[in-house]
C-alpha positions as a LaTeX table, in Angstrom:
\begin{tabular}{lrrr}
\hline
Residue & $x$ (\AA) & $y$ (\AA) & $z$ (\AA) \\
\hline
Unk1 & 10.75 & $-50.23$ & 104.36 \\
Unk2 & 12.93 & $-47.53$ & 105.71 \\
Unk3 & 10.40 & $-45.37$ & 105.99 \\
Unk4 & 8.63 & $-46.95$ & 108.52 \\
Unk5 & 11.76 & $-47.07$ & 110.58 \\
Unk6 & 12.50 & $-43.24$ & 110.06 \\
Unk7 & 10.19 & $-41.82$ & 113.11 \\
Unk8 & 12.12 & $-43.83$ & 115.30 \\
Unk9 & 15.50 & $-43.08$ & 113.53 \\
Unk10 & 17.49 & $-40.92$ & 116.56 \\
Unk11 & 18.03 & $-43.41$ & 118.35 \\
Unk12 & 19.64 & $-45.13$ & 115.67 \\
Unk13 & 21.50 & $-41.98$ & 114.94 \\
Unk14 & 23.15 & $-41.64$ & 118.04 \\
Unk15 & 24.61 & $-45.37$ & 118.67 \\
Unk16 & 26.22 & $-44.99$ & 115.14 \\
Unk17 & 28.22 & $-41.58$ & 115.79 \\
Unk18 & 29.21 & $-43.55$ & 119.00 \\
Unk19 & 30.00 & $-46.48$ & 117.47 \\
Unk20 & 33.31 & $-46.10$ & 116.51 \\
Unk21 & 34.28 & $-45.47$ & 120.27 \\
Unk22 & 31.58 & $-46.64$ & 122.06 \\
Unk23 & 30.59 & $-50.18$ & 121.29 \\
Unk24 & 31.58 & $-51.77$ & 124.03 \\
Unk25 & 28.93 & $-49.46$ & 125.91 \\
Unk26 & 26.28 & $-50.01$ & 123.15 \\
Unk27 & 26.83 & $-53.64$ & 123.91 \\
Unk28 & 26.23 & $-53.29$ & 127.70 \\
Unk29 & 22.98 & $-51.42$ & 126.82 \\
Unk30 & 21.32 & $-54.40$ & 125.28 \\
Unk31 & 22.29 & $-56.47$ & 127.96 \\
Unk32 & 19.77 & $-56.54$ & 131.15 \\
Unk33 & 22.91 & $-56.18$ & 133.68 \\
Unk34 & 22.48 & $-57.43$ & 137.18 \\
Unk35 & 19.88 & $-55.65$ & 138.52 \\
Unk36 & 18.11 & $-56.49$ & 135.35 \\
Unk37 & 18.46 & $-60.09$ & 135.30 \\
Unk38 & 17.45 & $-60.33$ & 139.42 \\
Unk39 & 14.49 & $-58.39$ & 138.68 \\
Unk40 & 13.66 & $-60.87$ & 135.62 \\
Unk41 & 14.37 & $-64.03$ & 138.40 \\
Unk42 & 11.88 & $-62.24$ & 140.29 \\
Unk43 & 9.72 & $-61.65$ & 138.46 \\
Unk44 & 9.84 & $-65.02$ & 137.08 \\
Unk45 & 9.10 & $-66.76$ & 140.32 \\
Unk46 & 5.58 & $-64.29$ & 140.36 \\
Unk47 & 4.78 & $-65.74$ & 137.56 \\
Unk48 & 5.05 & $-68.87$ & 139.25 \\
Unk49 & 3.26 & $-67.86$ & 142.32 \\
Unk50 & 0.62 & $-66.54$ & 140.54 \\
Unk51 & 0.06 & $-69.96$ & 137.66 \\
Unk52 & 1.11 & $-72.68$ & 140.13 \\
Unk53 & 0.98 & $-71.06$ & 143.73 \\
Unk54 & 1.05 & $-75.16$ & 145.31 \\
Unk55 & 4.85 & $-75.03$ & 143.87 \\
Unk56 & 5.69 & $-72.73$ & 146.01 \\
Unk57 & 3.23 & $-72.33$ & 149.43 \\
Unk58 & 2.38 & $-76.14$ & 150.45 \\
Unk59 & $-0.54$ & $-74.99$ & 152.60 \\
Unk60 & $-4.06$ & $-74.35$ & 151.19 \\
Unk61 & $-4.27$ & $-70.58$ & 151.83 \\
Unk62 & $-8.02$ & $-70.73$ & 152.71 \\
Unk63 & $-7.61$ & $-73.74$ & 155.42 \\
Unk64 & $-8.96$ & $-72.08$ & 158.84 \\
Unk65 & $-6.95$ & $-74.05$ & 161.95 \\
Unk66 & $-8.18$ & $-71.91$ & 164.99 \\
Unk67 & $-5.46$ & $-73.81$ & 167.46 \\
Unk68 & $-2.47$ & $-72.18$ & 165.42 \\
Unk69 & $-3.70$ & $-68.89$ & 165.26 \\
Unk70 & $-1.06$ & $-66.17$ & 165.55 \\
Unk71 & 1.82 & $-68.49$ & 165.28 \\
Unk72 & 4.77 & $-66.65$ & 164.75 \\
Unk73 & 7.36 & $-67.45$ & 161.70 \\
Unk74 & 8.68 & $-71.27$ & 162.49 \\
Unk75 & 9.85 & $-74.01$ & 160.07 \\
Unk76 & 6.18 & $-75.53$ & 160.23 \\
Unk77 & 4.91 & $-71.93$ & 159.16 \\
Unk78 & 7.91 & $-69.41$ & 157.72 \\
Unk79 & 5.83 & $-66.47$ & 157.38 \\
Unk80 & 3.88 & $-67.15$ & 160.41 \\
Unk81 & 0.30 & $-67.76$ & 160.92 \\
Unk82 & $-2.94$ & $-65.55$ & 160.84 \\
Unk83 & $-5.80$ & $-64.54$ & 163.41 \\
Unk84 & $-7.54$ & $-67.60$ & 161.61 \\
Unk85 & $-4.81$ & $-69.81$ & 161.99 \\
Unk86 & $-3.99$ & $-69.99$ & 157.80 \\
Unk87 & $-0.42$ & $-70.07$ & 156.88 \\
Unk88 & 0.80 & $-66.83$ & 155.84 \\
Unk89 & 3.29 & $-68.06$ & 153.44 \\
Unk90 & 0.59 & $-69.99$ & 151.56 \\
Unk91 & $-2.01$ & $-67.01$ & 151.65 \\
Unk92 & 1.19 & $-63.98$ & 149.99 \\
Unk93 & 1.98 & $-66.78$ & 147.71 \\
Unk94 & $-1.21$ & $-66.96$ & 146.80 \\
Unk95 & $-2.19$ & $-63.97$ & 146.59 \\
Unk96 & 0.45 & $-63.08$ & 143.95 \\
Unk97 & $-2.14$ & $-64.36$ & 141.33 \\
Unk98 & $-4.63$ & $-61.18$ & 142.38 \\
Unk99 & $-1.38$ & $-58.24$ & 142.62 \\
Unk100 & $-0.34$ & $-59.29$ & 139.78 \\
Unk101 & $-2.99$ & $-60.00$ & 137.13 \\
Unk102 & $-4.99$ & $-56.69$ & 138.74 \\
Unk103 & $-1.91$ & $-54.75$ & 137.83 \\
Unk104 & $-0.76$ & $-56.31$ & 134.17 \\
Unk105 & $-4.67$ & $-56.07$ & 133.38 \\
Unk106 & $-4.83$ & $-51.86$ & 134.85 \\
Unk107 & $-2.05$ & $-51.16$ & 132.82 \\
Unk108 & $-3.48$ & $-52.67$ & 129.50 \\
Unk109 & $-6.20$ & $-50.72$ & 130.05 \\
Unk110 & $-4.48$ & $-47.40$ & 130.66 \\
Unk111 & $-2.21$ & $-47.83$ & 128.01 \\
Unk112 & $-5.12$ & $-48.77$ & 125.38 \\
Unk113 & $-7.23$ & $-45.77$ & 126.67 \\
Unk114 & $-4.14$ & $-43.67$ & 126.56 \\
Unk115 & $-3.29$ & $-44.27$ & 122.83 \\
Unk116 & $-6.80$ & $-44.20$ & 121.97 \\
Unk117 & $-6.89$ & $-40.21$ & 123.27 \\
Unk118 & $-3.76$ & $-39.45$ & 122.80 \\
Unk119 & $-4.15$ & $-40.59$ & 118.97 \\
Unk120 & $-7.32$ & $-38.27$ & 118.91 \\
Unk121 & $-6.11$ & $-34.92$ & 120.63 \\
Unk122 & $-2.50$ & $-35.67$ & 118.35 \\
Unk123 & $-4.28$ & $-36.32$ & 114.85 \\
Unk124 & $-7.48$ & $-34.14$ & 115.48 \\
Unk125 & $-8.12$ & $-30.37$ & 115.21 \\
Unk126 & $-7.05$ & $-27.95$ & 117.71 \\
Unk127 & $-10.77$ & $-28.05$ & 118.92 \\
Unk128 & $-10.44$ & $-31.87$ & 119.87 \\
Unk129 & $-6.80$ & $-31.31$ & 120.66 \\
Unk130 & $-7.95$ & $-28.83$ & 123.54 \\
Unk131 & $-10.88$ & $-30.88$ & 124.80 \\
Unk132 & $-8.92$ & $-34.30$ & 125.46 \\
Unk133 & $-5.87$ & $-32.16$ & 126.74 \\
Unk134 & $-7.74$ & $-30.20$ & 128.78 \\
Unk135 & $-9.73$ & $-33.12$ & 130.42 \\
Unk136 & $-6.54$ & $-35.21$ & 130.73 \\
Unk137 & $-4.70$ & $-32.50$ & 132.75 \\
Unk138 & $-7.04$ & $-31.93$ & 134.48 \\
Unk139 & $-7.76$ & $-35.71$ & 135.54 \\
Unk140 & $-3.77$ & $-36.07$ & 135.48 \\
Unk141 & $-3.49$ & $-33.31$ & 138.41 \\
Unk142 & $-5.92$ & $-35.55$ & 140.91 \\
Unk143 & $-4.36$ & $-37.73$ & 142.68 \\
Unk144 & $-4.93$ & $-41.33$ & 141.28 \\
Unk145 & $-6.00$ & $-42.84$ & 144.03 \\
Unk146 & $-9.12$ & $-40.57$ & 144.72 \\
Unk147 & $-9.98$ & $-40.79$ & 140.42 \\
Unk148 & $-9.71$ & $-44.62$ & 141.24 \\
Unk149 & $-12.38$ & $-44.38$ & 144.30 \\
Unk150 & $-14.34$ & $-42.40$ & 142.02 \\
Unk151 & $-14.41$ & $-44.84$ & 139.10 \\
Unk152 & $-15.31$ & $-47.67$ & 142.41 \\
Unk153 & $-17.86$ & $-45.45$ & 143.26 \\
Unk154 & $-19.98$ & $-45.33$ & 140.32 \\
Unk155 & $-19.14$ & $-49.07$ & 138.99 \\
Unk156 & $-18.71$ & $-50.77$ & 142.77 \\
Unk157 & $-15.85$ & $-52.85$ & 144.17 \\
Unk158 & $-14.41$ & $-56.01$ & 143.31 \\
Unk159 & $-11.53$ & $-56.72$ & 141.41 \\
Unk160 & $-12.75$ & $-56.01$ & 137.84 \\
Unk161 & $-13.52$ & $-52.05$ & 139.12 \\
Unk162 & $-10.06$ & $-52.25$ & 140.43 \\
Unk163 & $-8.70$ & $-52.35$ & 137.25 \\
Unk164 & $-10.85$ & $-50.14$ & 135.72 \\
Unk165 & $-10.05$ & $-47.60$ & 138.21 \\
Unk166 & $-6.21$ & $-47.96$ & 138.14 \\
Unk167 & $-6.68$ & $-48.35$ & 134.13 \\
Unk168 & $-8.24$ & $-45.06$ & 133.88 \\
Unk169 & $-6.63$ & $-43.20$ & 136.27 \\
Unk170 & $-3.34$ & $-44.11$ & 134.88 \\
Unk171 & $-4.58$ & $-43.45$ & 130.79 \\
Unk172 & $-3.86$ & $-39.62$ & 130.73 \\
Unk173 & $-0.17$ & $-39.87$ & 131.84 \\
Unk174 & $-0.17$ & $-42.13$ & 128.66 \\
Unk175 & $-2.36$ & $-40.14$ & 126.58 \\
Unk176 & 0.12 & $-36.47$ & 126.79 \\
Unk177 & 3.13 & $-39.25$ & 126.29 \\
Unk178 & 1.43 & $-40.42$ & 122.68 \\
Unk179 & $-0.08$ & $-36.63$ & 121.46 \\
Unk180 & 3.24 & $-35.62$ & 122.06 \\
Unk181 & 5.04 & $-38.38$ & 119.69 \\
Unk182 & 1.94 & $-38.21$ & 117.35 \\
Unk183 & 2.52 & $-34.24$ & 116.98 \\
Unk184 & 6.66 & $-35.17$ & 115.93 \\
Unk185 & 5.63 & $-37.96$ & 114.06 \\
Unk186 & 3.04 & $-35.53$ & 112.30 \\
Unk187 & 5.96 & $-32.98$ & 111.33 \\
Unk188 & 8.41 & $-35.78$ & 110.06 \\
Unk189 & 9.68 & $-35.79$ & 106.51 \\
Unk190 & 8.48 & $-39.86$ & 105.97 \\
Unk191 & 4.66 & $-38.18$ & 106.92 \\
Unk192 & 4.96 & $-35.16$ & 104.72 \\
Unk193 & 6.14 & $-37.31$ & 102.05 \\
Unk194 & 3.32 & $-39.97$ & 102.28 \\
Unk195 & 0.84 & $-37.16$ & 102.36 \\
Unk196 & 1.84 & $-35.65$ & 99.03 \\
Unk197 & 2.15 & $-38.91$ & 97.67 \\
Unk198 & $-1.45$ & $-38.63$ & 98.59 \\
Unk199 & $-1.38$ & $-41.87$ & 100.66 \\
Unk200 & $-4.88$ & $-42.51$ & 102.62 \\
Unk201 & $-4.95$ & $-40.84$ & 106.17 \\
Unk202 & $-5.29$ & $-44.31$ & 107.66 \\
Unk203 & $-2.55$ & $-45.30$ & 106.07 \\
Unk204 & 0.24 & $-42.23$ & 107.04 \\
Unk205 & $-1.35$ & $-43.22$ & 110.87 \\
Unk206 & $-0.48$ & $-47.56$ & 110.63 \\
Unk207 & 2.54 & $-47.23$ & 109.41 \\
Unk208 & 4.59 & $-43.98$ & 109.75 \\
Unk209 & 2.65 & $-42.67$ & 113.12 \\
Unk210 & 1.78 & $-45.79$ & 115.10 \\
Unk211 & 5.71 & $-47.23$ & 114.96 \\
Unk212 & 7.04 & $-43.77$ & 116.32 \\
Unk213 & 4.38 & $-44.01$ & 119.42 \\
Unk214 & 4.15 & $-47.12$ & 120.34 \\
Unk215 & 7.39 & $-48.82$ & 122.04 \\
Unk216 & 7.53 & $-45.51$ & 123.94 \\
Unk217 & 4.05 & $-46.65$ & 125.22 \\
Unk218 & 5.28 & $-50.18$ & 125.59 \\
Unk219 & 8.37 & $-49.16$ & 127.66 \\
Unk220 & 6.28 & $-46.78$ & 129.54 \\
Unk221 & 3.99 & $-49.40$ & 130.38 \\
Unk222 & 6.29 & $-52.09$ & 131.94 \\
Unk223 & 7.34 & $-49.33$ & 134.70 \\
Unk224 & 3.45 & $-49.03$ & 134.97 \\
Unk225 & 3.14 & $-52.66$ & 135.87 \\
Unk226 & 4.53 & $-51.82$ & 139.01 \\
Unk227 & 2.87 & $-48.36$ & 140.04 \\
Unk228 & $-0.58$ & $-50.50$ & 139.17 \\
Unk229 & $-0.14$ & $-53.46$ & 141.58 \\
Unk230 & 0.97 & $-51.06$ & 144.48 \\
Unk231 & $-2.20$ & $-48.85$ & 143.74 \\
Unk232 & $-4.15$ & $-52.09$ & 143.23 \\
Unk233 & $-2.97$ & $-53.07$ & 146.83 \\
Unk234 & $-3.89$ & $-49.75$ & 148.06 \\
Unk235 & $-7.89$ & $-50.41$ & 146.46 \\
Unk236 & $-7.85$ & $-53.62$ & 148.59 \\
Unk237 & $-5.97$ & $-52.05$ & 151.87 \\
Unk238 & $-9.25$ & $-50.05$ & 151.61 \\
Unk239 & $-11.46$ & $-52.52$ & 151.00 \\
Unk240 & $-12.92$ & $-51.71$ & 147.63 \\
Unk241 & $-10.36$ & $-54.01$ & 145.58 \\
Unk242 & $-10.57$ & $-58.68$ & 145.66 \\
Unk243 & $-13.50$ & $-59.22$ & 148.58 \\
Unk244 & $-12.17$ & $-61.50$ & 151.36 \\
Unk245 & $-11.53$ & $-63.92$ & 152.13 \\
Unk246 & $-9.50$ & $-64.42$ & 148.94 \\
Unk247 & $-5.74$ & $-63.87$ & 149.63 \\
Unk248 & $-4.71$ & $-60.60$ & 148.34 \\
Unk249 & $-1.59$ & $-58.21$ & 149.56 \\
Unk250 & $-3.37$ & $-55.03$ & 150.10 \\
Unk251 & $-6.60$ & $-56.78$ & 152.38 \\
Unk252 & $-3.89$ & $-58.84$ & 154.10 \\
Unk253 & $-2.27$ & $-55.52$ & 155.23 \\
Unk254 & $-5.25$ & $-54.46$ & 156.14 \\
Unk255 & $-6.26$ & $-57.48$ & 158.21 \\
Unk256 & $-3.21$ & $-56.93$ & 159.91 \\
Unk257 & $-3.17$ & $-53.71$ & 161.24 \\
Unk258 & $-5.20$ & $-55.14$ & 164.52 \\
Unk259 & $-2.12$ & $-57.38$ & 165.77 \\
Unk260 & 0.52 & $-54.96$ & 164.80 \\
Unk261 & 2.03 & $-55.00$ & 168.63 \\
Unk262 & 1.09 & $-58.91$ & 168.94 \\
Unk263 & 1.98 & $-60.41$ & 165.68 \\
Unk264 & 3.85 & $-57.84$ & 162.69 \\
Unk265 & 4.78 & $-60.80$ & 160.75 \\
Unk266 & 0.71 & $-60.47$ & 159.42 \\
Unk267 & 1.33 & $-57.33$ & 157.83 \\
Unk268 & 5.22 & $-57.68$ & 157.24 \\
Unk269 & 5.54 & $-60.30$ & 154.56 \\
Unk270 & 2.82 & $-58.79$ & 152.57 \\
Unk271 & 4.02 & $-55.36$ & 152.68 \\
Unk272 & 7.64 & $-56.90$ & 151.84 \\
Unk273 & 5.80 & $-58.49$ & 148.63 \\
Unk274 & 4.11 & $-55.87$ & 147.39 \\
Unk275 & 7.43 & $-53.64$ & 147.86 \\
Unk276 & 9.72 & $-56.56$ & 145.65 \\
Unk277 & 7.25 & $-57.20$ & 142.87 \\
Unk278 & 6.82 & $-53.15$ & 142.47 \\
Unk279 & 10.43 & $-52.87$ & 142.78 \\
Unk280 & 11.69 & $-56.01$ & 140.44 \\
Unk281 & 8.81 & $-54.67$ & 137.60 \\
Unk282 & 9.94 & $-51.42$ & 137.51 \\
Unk283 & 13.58 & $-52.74$ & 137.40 \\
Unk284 & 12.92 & $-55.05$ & 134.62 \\
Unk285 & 10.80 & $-52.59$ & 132.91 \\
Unk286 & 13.55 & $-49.63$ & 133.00 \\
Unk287 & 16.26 & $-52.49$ & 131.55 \\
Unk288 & 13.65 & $-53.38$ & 128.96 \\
Unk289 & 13.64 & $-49.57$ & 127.61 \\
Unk290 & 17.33 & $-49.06$ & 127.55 \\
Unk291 & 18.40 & $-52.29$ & 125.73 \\
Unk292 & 14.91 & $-51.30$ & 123.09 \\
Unk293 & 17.04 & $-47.81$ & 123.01 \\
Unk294 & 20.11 & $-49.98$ & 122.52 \\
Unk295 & 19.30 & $-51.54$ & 119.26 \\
\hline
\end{tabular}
């Protein structure tokens, strides 16, 4: 059993030199702290928003009333009302569900495509090492946005392209973080050992090399949460991402840009949304890493 634990053993090193002066800091580390626990709240009520949005935005977001169009914030409407006369509030809240599950779902895919090449340029030859590094660098240097047109290009646009093309535009930032744990892992003492004990290669890789990769993936990946619903947003302020006239952030900014002068609020909330759920998940998922250091 311990030597499963050993390729992620520093950690544990260091809080137990410290420990003898230190614990009341080592304590504070698996806490959340403020900032933590406010990002949780908010991200807690997204959750909400997007699995119940009627809890929270009374209006149906779709419901056209042409006589209250452009309605500015009021206590009938707080976020105002569309061109269309449909009640801002209702259409963010809304539209939470599409952010959201567009950026949870592009960063399961670039983390899965990132371990899968990672895995094969850290536990292949140098001639498969070079290939997947050299095409990850090289697709890491473009800026994501244009390798996410790209992927939109070839597949179309709609929400399922959107997080294919924020998935695998995102994967080789992943994939250099796991070939360079897989390499460490590789020269440990537990994987040496199990290799002379002539333990199967599959073996040495799901239990002594996966461990050591894969919380720094998962605490990578709940900062990527956030990065992938503001790039999501981006696909739709472009119109390539969720087709209208489904409520999402990123087409709602976009709708808005017309009655900037005449009526901000259009484009305001939204933006503010997309800025708070970015902000809260990255929050949240930076807590999340230090108290997993913590322990």
């Amino acid at each position: 059993m311990s030597g499963i634990l050993d390729p992620v053993a520093p950690t544990d090193t260091t809080t137990a030199t410290r420990a003898p002066s230190g614990g009341a800091e080592r304590r504070r580390g698996r806490t959340l702290g403020t900032a933590g626990l406010v990002a949780a709240v908010v991200v807690l009520v997204a959750v909400v928003a997007a699995v119940a949005p009627g809890l929270l935005g009374g209006a149906h977001p779709l419901a056209v009333h042409p006589e209250e169009a452009l309605l500015p914030p009021s206590a009938a409407h707080p976020f105002g009302t569309d061109e269309s006369g449909r009640d801002v509030l209702a259409r963010v809240v809304a539209g939470t569900r599409a952010s959201l599950v567009v950026g949870v779902a592009a960063t399961l895919v670039g983390t899965v495509a990132g371990v899968l090449l990672g895995l094969l340029a850290g536990l292949g030859g140098r001639v498969l090492d070079a290939v997947v590094g050299r095409v990850s660098e090289v697709a890491f240097a473009l800026p994501l946005l244009l390798v996410g047109l790209v992927v939109i290009a070839v597949t179309g646009p709609g929400p399922v392209p959107a997080v294919l093309a924020v998935g695998f535009a995102t994967a080789p930032g992943y994939a250099r973080i796991v070939r360079g744990l897989v390499r460490t892992a590789r020269r440990s003492q537990v994987v040496e050992t199990a290799v002379l004990l002539g333990r199967s290669p599959v073996r040495i890789v799901v239990r002594h090399v996966l461990p050591a990769a894969l919380w720094p993936v998962v605490a990578v990946g709940t900062l990527g949460v956030g990065q992938a619903v503001v790039w999501a947003s981006a696909l739709s302020y472009l119109g390539v991402g969720t087709p209208p006239p489904a409520p999402e952030w990123g087409a709602m900014l976009a709708d808005g840009r017309t009655y900037l002068q005449t009526a901000p609020w259009m484009s305001a909330f939204p933006g503010l949304a997309i800025v708070v759920l970015a902000t809260a998940v990255t929050v949240l998922g930076r807590a999340v890493r230090r108290t997993g250091g913590a322990r």
